[in-house]
CSV table of C-alpha atoms and ligand atoms in Angstrom, one decimal:
chain,number,residue,atom,x,y,z
W,25,MET,CA,29.1,238.7,105.8
W,26,GLU,CA,30.8,241.7,105.0
W,27,THR,CA,29.0,243.9,102.4
W,28,THR,CA,30.5,246.8,100.1
W,29,LYS,CA,28.8,249.1,98.0
W,30,CYS,CA,31.7,249.0,95.7
W,31,LEU,CA,34.3,246.1,95.1
W,32,ILE,CA,37.2,246.9,92.9
W,33,ILE,CA,39.2,244.2,91.5
W,34,GLY,CA,42.6,245.0,90.3
W,35,SER,CA,45.3,247.8,91.2
W,36,GLY,CA,46.6,249.3,88.1
W,37,PRO,CA,46.0,253.0,87.1
W,38,ALA,CA,42.3,251.8,86.3
W,39,GLY,CA,41.4,250.1,89.7
W,40,TYR,CA,43.3,253.0,91.9
W,41,THR,CA,41.6,255.6,90.1
W,42,ALA,CA,38.3,254.1,90.1
W,43,ALA,CA,39.2,253.8,94.0
W,44,ILE,CA,40.0,257.5,94.1
W,45,TYR,CA,36.4,258.5,92.6
W,46,ALA,CA,34.7,255.7,94.4
W,47,SER,CA,36.0,256.7,98.0
W,48,ARG,CA,35.4,260.5,97.3
W,49,ALA,CA,31.9,259.7,96.4
W,50,ASP,CA,31.6,257.8,99.9
W,51,LEU,CA,31.0,254.3,98.3
W,52,LYS,CA,33.9,253.1,100.8
W,53,PRO,CA,35.4,250.8,98.2
W,54,ILE,CA,37.3,247.7,98.9
W,55,VAL,CA,40.1,247.1,96.4
W,56,TYR,CA,41.7,243.6,95.9
W,57,GLN,CA,45.1,244.3,94.7
W,58,GLY,CA,45.4,240.8,92.6
W,59,MET,CA,48.5,239.1,91.5
W,60,GLU,CA,50.6,242.0,90.7
W,61,PRO,CA,49.9,245.0,93.0
W,62,GLY,CA,50.2,248.0,91.0
W,63,GLY,CA,49.9,246.1,87.8
W,64,GLN,CA,51.8,246.3,84.5
W,65,LEU,CA,53.5,249.7,85.1
W,66,THR,CA,55.5,248.2,88.1
W,67,THR,CA,57.3,246.3,85.4
W,68,THR,CA,58.2,249.6,83.5
W,69,THR,CA,61.0,252.0,84.4
W,70,GLU,CA,60.3,255.7,83.7
W,71,ILE,CA,57.1,257.0,82.7
W,72,ASP,CA,57.3,260.2,80.8
W,73,ASN,CA,53.8,260.4,79.1
W,74,PHE,CA,51.7,260.6,82.2
W,75,PRO,CA,50.5,264.2,82.6
W,76,GLY,CA,51.4,265.9,85.9
W,77,TYR,CA,54.8,264.6,86.0
W,78,PRO,CA,57.1,267.1,84.2
W,79,GLU,CA,60.2,265.3,85.2
W,80,GLY,CA,58.7,261.8,84.6
W,81,VAL,CA,58.2,259.2,87.3
W,82,GLU,CA,59.2,255.7,88.0
W,83,GLY,CA,56.3,253.2,87.3
W,84,PRO,CA,56.5,251.7,90.7
W,85,LYS,CA,56.4,255.2,92.3
W,86,MET,CA,53.4,256.2,90.4
W,87,MET,CA,51.5,253.2,91.4
W,88,GLU,CA,52.5,254.0,95.0
W,89,ASP,CA,51.6,257.5,94.7
W,90,LEU,CA,48.1,256.4,93.1
W,91,GLN,CA,47.6,253.9,96.2
W,92,LYS,CA,48.3,256.4,98.8
W,93,GLN,CA,46.0,259.0,97.0
W,94,ALA,CA,43.2,256.4,97.0
W,95,GLU,CA,44.0,255.6,100.7
W,96,ARG,CA,43.5,259.2,101.8
W,97,PHE,CA,40.1,259.1,101.1
W,98,GLY,CA,39.4,255.9,102.7
W,99,ALA,CA,39.7,253.3,100.0
W,100,ASP,CA,40.2,249.8,101.7
W,101,ILE,CA,43.1,248.4,99.9
W,102,ARG,CA,43.7,244.7,100.3
W,103,TRP,CA,46.3,242.1,99.2
W,104,GLY,CA,44.6,239.1,97.4
W,105,MET,CA,42.9,237.6,94.8
W,106,VAL,CA,39.6,237.2,93.8
W,107,SER,CA,38.9,233.7,93.1
W,108,GLU,CA,35.3,233.3,92.2
W,109,ILE,CA,32.3,235.8,91.5
W,110,ASP,CA,28.7,235.0,91.2
W,111,THR,CA,27.2,237.3,88.7
W,112,SER,CA,23.7,235.9,88.8
W,113,GLU,CA,22.1,238.1,91.5
W,114,ARG,CA,22.9,241.2,93.2
W,115,PRO,CA,24.6,241.7,95.8
W,116,PHE,CA,27.4,239.7,94.1
W,117,ARG,CA,29.0,237.0,96.0
W,118,VAL,CA,32.5,237.1,95.9
W,119,LYS,CA,35.2,234.8,96.9
W,120,ILE,CA,38.7,235.6,97.8
W,121,ASP,CA,41.7,233.5,97.6
W,122,ASP,CA,42.3,233.3,101.4
W,123,GLY,CA,38.6,231.8,101.8
W,124,THR,CA,37.0,235.3,102.9
W,125,GLU,CA,33.5,236.1,101.0
W,126,LEU,CA,32.0,239.2,100.6
W,127,LEU,CA,28.9,240.8,99.1
W,128,ALA,CA,29.4,243.6,96.7
W,129,GLU,CA,26.6,245.9,95.4
W,130,THR,CA,28.6,247.0,92.5
W,131,VAL,CA,31.8,245.6,91.2
W,132,ILE,CA,34.5,247.4,88.8
W,133,VAL,CA,36.6,244.9,87.2
W,134,ALA,CA,40.1,246.4,86.5
W,135,THR,CA,42.2,243.3,86.2
W,136,GLY,CA,44.1,244.3,83.1
W,137,ALA,CA,45.9,242.3,80.8
W,138,THR,CA,49.3,240.7,80.7
W,139,ALA,CA,51.8,241.1,77.9
W,140,LYS,CA,52.8,237.7,76.3
W,141,TYR,CA,56.4,237.0,76.2
W,142,LEU,CA,58.5,234.7,74.3
W,143,GLY,CA,59.5,232.6,77.5
W,144,LEU,CA,63.2,232.6,76.8
W,145,GLU,CA,65.5,232.8,80.2
W,146,SER,CA,67.6,235.6,78.4
W,147,GLU,CA,64.3,237.7,77.8
W,148,GLN,CA,63.4,237.3,81.5
W,149,LYS,CA,67.1,238.5,82.5
W,150,PHE,CA,66.7,241.9,80.2
W,151,LYS,CA,63.2,242.8,81.3
W,152,GLY,CA,63.5,246.5,82.4
W,153,GLY,CA,67.0,246.5,80.9
W,154,GLY,CA,66.4,246.5,77.2
W,155,VAL,CA,63.4,244.1,76.8
W,156,SER,CA,60.2,245.8,76.9
W,157,ALA,CA,56.6,245.1,75.8
W,158,CYS,CA,55.6,248.7,75.3
W,159,ALA,CA,57.2,250.8,72.8
W,160,THR,CA,55.0,254.0,73.6
W,161,CYS,CA,56.3,253.6,77.2
W,162,ASP,CA,59.9,252.9,76.7
W,163,GLY,CA,60.8,253.7,73.0
W,164,PHE,CA,62.0,257.2,73.9
W,165,PHE,CA,65.1,255.5,75.7
W,166,TYR,CA,66.3,254.3,72.3
W,167,LYS,CA,66.5,257.3,70.4
W,168,GLY,CA,68.8,257.2,67.5
W,169,LYS,CA,69.7,253.6,68.4
W,170,ASP,CA,68.9,250.2,66.7
W,171,VAL,CA,66.2,248.1,68.1
W,172,ALA,CA,64.0,245.1,67.4
W,173,VAL,CA,60.3,244.2,67.5
W,174,VAL,CA,59.3,240.7,67.4
W,175,GLY,CA,55.5,239.8,66.3
W,176,GLY,CA,53.7,240.2,63.1
W,177,GLY,CA,50.2,241.5,64.3
W,178,ASP,CA,49.0,244.9,64.2
W,179,THR,CA,50.5,245.8,67.8
W,180,ALA,CA,54.1,244.8,66.2
W,181,ALA,CA,53.5,246.9,63.0
W,182,GLU,CA,52.4,249.9,65.1
W,183,GLU,CA,55.3,249.5,67.5
W,184,ALA,CA,58.0,249.2,64.7
W,185,THR,CA,56.6,252.2,62.7
W,186,TYR,CA,56.4,254.1,66.3
W,187,LEU,CA,60.0,253.4,66.9
W,188,ALA,CA,61.1,254.0,63.3
W,189,ASN,CA,60.2,257.8,63.9
W,190,LEU,CA,62.9,257.5,67.2
W,191,CYS,CA,65.3,255.0,66.2
W,192,ARG,CA,68.0,254.7,63.8
W,193,LYS,CA,67.0,251.2,62.7
W,194,VAL,CA,64.3,248.8,63.5
W,195,TYR,CA,64.1,245.1,62.8
W,196,LEU,CA,61.0,243.6,62.6
W,197,ILE,CA,61.3,239.8,63.5
W,198,HIS,CA,58.5,237.6,62.3
W,199,ARG,CA,58.4,233.9,62.6
W,200,ARG,CA,56.2,233.5,59.0
W,201,ASP,CA,56.7,235.2,55.7
W,202,GLN,CA,53.5,237.1,56.1
W,203,LEU,CA,52.4,239.9,58.6
W,204,ARG,CA,49.2,239.2,60.2
W,205,ALA,CA,48.5,243.0,60.6
W,206,SER,CA,46.0,244.9,58.6
W,207,LYS,CA,47.0,245.8,55.0
W,208,ALA,CA,47.1,249.6,56.0
W,209,MET,CA,49.6,248.7,58.8
W,210,GLN,CA,51.7,246.3,56.5
W,211,ASN,CA,52.0,249.0,53.9
W,212,LYS,CA,53.4,251.4,56.6
W,213,VAL,CA,55.8,248.9,57.8
W,214,LEU,CA,56.9,247.9,54.2
W,215,ASN,CA,57.3,251.6,53.2
W,216,THR,CA,59.4,252.8,56.0
W,217,ASP,CA,63.1,252.9,55.0
W,218,ASN,CA,64.5,252.1,58.3
W,219,ILE,CA,62.4,249.2,59.0
W,220,GLU,CA,64.0,245.8,58.0
W,221,VAL,CA,61.4,242.8,58.1
W,222,LEU,CA,63.4,239.5,59.1
W,223,TRP,CA,61.1,237.0,57.6
W,224,ASN,CA,60.8,233.4,59.2
W,225,HIS,CA,63.0,234.4,61.8
W,226,GLU,CA,62.8,233.3,65.6
W,227,VAL,CA,64.6,234.6,68.4
W,228,LYS,CA,67.1,232.1,70.0
W,229,GLU,CA,68.6,234.5,72.6
W,230,ILE,CA,68.8,237.8,73.9
W,231,VAL,CA,72.3,238.9,74.7
W,232,GLY,CA,74.1,241.8,76.7
W,233,VAL,CA,76.1,242.5,79.6
W,234,GLU,CA,75.3,242.6,83.4
W,235,GLN,CA,77.4,244.5,85.7
W,236,GLY,CA,75.8,244.4,89.4
W,237,PHE,CA,72.1,245.4,88.8
W,238,THR,CA,73.0,247.2,85.8
W,239,LYS,CA,71.9,245.4,82.6
W,240,ALA,CA,72.6,246.5,78.8
W,241,LEU,CA,71.2,244.4,76.1
W,242,ASN,CA,73.2,244.5,72.9
W,243,GLY,CA,72.0,241.9,70.6
W,244,ALA,CA,69.7,239.1,69.7
W,245,VAL,CA,70.6,235.8,68.1
W,246,LEU,CA,68.0,234.7,65.5
W,247,VAL,CA,67.3,231.6,63.8
W,248,ASN,CA,65.9,231.3,60.2
W,249,ASN,CA,63.3,228.8,60.7
W,250,LYS,CA,63.5,227.6,56.9
W,251,THR,CA,67.4,227.2,56.7
W,252,GLY,CA,68.3,226.8,60.2
W,253,GLU,CA,71.0,229.5,59.8
W,254,GLU,CA,71.8,231.6,62.8
W,255,LYS,CA,72.7,235.2,62.9
W,256,LYS,CA,73.3,237.8,65.5
W,257,ILE,CA,71.7,241.6,65.4
W,258,ASP,CA,73.1,244.5,67.2
W,259,ILE,CA,70.4,246.1,69.0
W,260,GLU,CA,70.0,247.8,72.4
W,261,GLY,CA,66.3,247.6,72.8
W,262,PHE,CA,64.2,244.6,72.3
W,263,PHE,CA,60.3,245.1,72.0
W,264,VAL,CA,57.9,242.1,72.2
W,265,ALA,CA,54.8,242.5,70.4
W,266,ILE,CA,53.3,239.1,70.2
W,267,GLY,CA,50.0,239.9,71.9
W,268,HIS,CA,48.2,240.4,75.3
W,269,LYS,CA,46.1,238.4,77.1
W,270,PRO,CA,43.2,240.0,79.2
W,271,ASN,CA,42.9,238.9,82.5
W,272,THR,CA,39.3,237.7,82.3
W,273,ASP,CA,39.5,233.9,83.2
W,274,LEU,CA,37.3,234.4,86.1
W,275,PHE,CA,34.3,235.9,84.1
W,276,PHE,CA,34.2,233.3,81.3
W,277,GLY,CA,30.6,232.5,80.8
W,278,LYS,CA,29.6,235.4,83.2
W,279,LEU,CA,30.4,238.7,81.4
W,280,ASP,CA,30.1,239.2,77.6
W,281,MET,CA,33.8,239.0,76.0
W,282,ASP,CA,35.1,239.4,72.4
W,283,GLU,CA,36.7,236.6,70.6
W,284,THR,CA,40.0,237.4,72.2
W,285,GLY,CA,38.8,237.5,75.8
W,286,TYR,CA,38.5,241.4,76.3
W,287,LEU,CA,35.3,242.5,78.3
W,288,VAL,CA,32.7,244.1,76.1
W,289,THR,CA,31.6,247.6,77.5
W,290,GLN,CA,28.6,249.6,76.1
W,291,PRO,CA,29.5,252.6,74.0
W,292,ASP,CA,30.6,255.5,75.8
W,293,SER,CA,30.4,253.6,79.1
W,294,THR,CA,32.1,251.1,81.1
W,295,ALA,CA,29.0,249.0,82.0
W,296,THR,CA,29.3,245.3,81.0
W,297,ASN,CA,26.1,243.2,80.2
W,298,VAL,CA,25.4,242.6,83.9
W,299,PRO,CA,24.0,245.5,85.6
W,300,GLY,CA,26.2,246.9,88.4
W,301,ILE,CA,29.5,245.6,87.0
W,302,PHE,CA,31.7,247.9,85.1
W,303,ALA,CA,35.0,247.1,83.5
W,304,ALA,CA,37.8,249.6,83.4
W,305,GLY,CA,41.5,249.8,81.8
W,306,ASP,CA,43.2,247.1,79.7
W,307,VAL,CA,40.6,244.4,80.5
W,308,GLN,CA,38.4,246.1,78.1
W,309,ASP,CA,40.7,248.0,75.8
W,310,LYS,CA,43.0,246.2,73.2
W,311,HIS,CA,43.6,249.4,71.2
W,312,PHE,CA,45.2,252.2,73.5
W,313,ARG,CA,46.4,250.3,76.6
W,314,GLN,CA,47.9,253.7,78.1
W,315,ALA,CA,48.2,254.1,81.9
W,316,ILE,CA,46.1,257.5,81.1
W,317,THR,CA,43.4,255.9,79.2
W,318,ALA,CA,43.0,253.4,82.0
W,319,ALA,CA,42.8,255.9,84.6
W,320,GLY,CA,40.1,257.8,82.5
W,321,THR,CA,38.0,254.5,82.3
W,322,GLY,CA,38.7,254.0,85.9
W,323,ALA,CA,37.1,257.2,86.7
W,324,MET,CA,34.0,256.6,84.4
W,325,ALA,CA,33.5,253.3,86.2
W,326,ALA,CA,33.4,254.8,89.7
W,327,ILE,CA,31.1,257.4,88.5
W,328,GLU,CA,28.7,255.1,86.7
W,329,ALA,CA,28.8,252.8,89.9
W,330,GLU,CA,27.7,255.8,92.1
W,331,ARG,CA,25.0,256.7,89.6
W,332,PHE,CA,24.1,253.0,89.4
W,333,LEU,CA,23.6,252.9,93.3
W,334,GLY,CA,21.6,256.1,93.0
O,425,NDP,P1,48.0,239.4,67.3
O,425,NDP,O1,47.4,238.0,67.9
O,425,NDP,O2,47.1,239.8,66.3
O,425,NDP,O3,49.3,239.0,66.8
O,425,NDP,C1,50.4,238.5,67.5
O,425,NDP,C2,51.6,238.3,66.6
O,425,NDP,O4,52.7,237.7,67.3
O,425,NDP,C3,51.3,237.4,65.2
O,425,NDP,O5,51.9,237.9,64.1
O,425,NDP,C4,51.9,236.0,65.9
O,425,NDP,O6,52.5,235.3,64.9
O,425,NDP,C5,53.0,236.4,66.7
O,425,NDP,N1,53.5,235.6,67.7
O,425,NDP,C6,52.5,234.9,68.9
O,425,NDP,N2,53.2,234.2,69.7
O,425,NDP,C7,54.5,234.0,69.2
O,425,NDP,C8,55.8,233.6,69.6
O,425,NDP,N3,55.7,232.7,70.6
O,425,NDP,N4,56.8,233.9,68.9
O,425,NDP,C9,56.7,234.7,67.8
O,425,NDP,N5,55.8,235.3,67.6
O,425,NDP,C10,54.5,235.0,68.2
O,425,NDP,O7,48.2,240.4,68.4
O,425,NDP,P2,48.1,241.9,68.3
O,425,NDP,O8,48.6,242.5,70.0
O,425,NDP,O9,49.1,242.5,67.4
O,425,NDP,O10,46.8,242.4,68.3
O,425,NDP,C11,45.7,241.9,69.0
O,425,NDP,C12,44.4,242.6,68.6
O,425,NDP,O11,44.3,243.8,68.7
O,425,NDP,C13,44.2,242.2,67.0
O,425,NDP,O12,42.8,241.9,66.8
O,425,NDP,C14,44.6,243.5,66.4
O,425,NDP,O13,43.9,243.7,65.2
O,425,NDP,C15,44.1,244.5,67.4
O,425,NDP,N6,45.0,245.8,67.4
O,425,NDP,C16,44.4,246.7,66.5
O,425,NDP,C17,45.2,247.7,66.4
O,425,NDP,C18,44.7,249.0,65.5
O,425,NDP,O14,43.6,248.7,65.1
O,425,NDP,N7,45.3,250.0,65.5
O,425,NDP,C19,46.4,248.2,67.2
O,425,NDP,C20,47.0,246.9,68.0
O,425,NDP,C21,46.1,245.9,68.0
O,425,NDP,P3,51.7,234.6,63.5
O,425,NDP,O15,51.1,235.6,62.6
O,425,NDP,O16,52.7,233.6,62.9
O,425,NDP,O17,50.6,233.8,64.4
């Protein structure tokens, strides 16, 4: 059976950066790209906050560049999903969805997280054309414009306050009459003049115009779930902030997770509770969720894997 010194699961900035470092350390890593090669950034448009791209870069292009950089040092990048892993003994026995099995001396888990969406057809239609799940990534495009954020947790509150600094007006649409966010974040939201909270509202539809491949969102139809009343708000950007789901189903009962399913790593380290298994990127980070922070922990994981192998 094939054996690798380092198996990397996932191909976002964390996975590819781990691959660059691990291949330069001569660990000859194998990377399984997973369900969404390139990860969440392949669904964004321009990335302006990754150092080294003075003119900005398209998300898919940056991921292509990272892949090529990893391949340049010999990383073996493969299409496929890991379907099973036995973490009870080293080397770890891993099954791939095409039936392949391999043994890995170390594993770097970089499977990321998936933003939750409302599930509306119109939301899907305007994804990347007005609908976004990341204000830090896409907020800049709505400078001086009116936008909406949906959700009532810390992420929604943070995104709304972030956007309020850039945009003319921010509607915060929440399905209840109370925010779930921490008191400090609630106070920020409620004390920001250009944020209007629309309590007890749900989104029925996102509307806009489509011309060929160009899409321009121009509003959202909301329903008050107490009165049944409908209203349309005029907005150009719609930010979904109803939570993320870490992609950790594969590791239930095998690796330590917090109550929301994020992998737990040791302080100042990417080490999980199983020696030889490391976690990098959004799968272990619910606070920052940036490409650059994911890349940073990817580098850490590869360095730790190298040191672990001694
Ligand atoms: P949360 O799960 O905390 O909040 C999700 C919000 O979205 C809730 O208000 C929920 O409504 C709403 N929601 C969920 N599904 C739907 C739906 N289908 N339609 C409409 N609304 C919906 O997720 P967050 O991403 O905000 O936070 C995740 C974790 O990360 C939390 O523990 C949070 O504290 C933490 N975090 C901390 C930060 C910090 O400390 N700076 C920053 C960001 C996150 P309802 O309230 O009705 O359930």
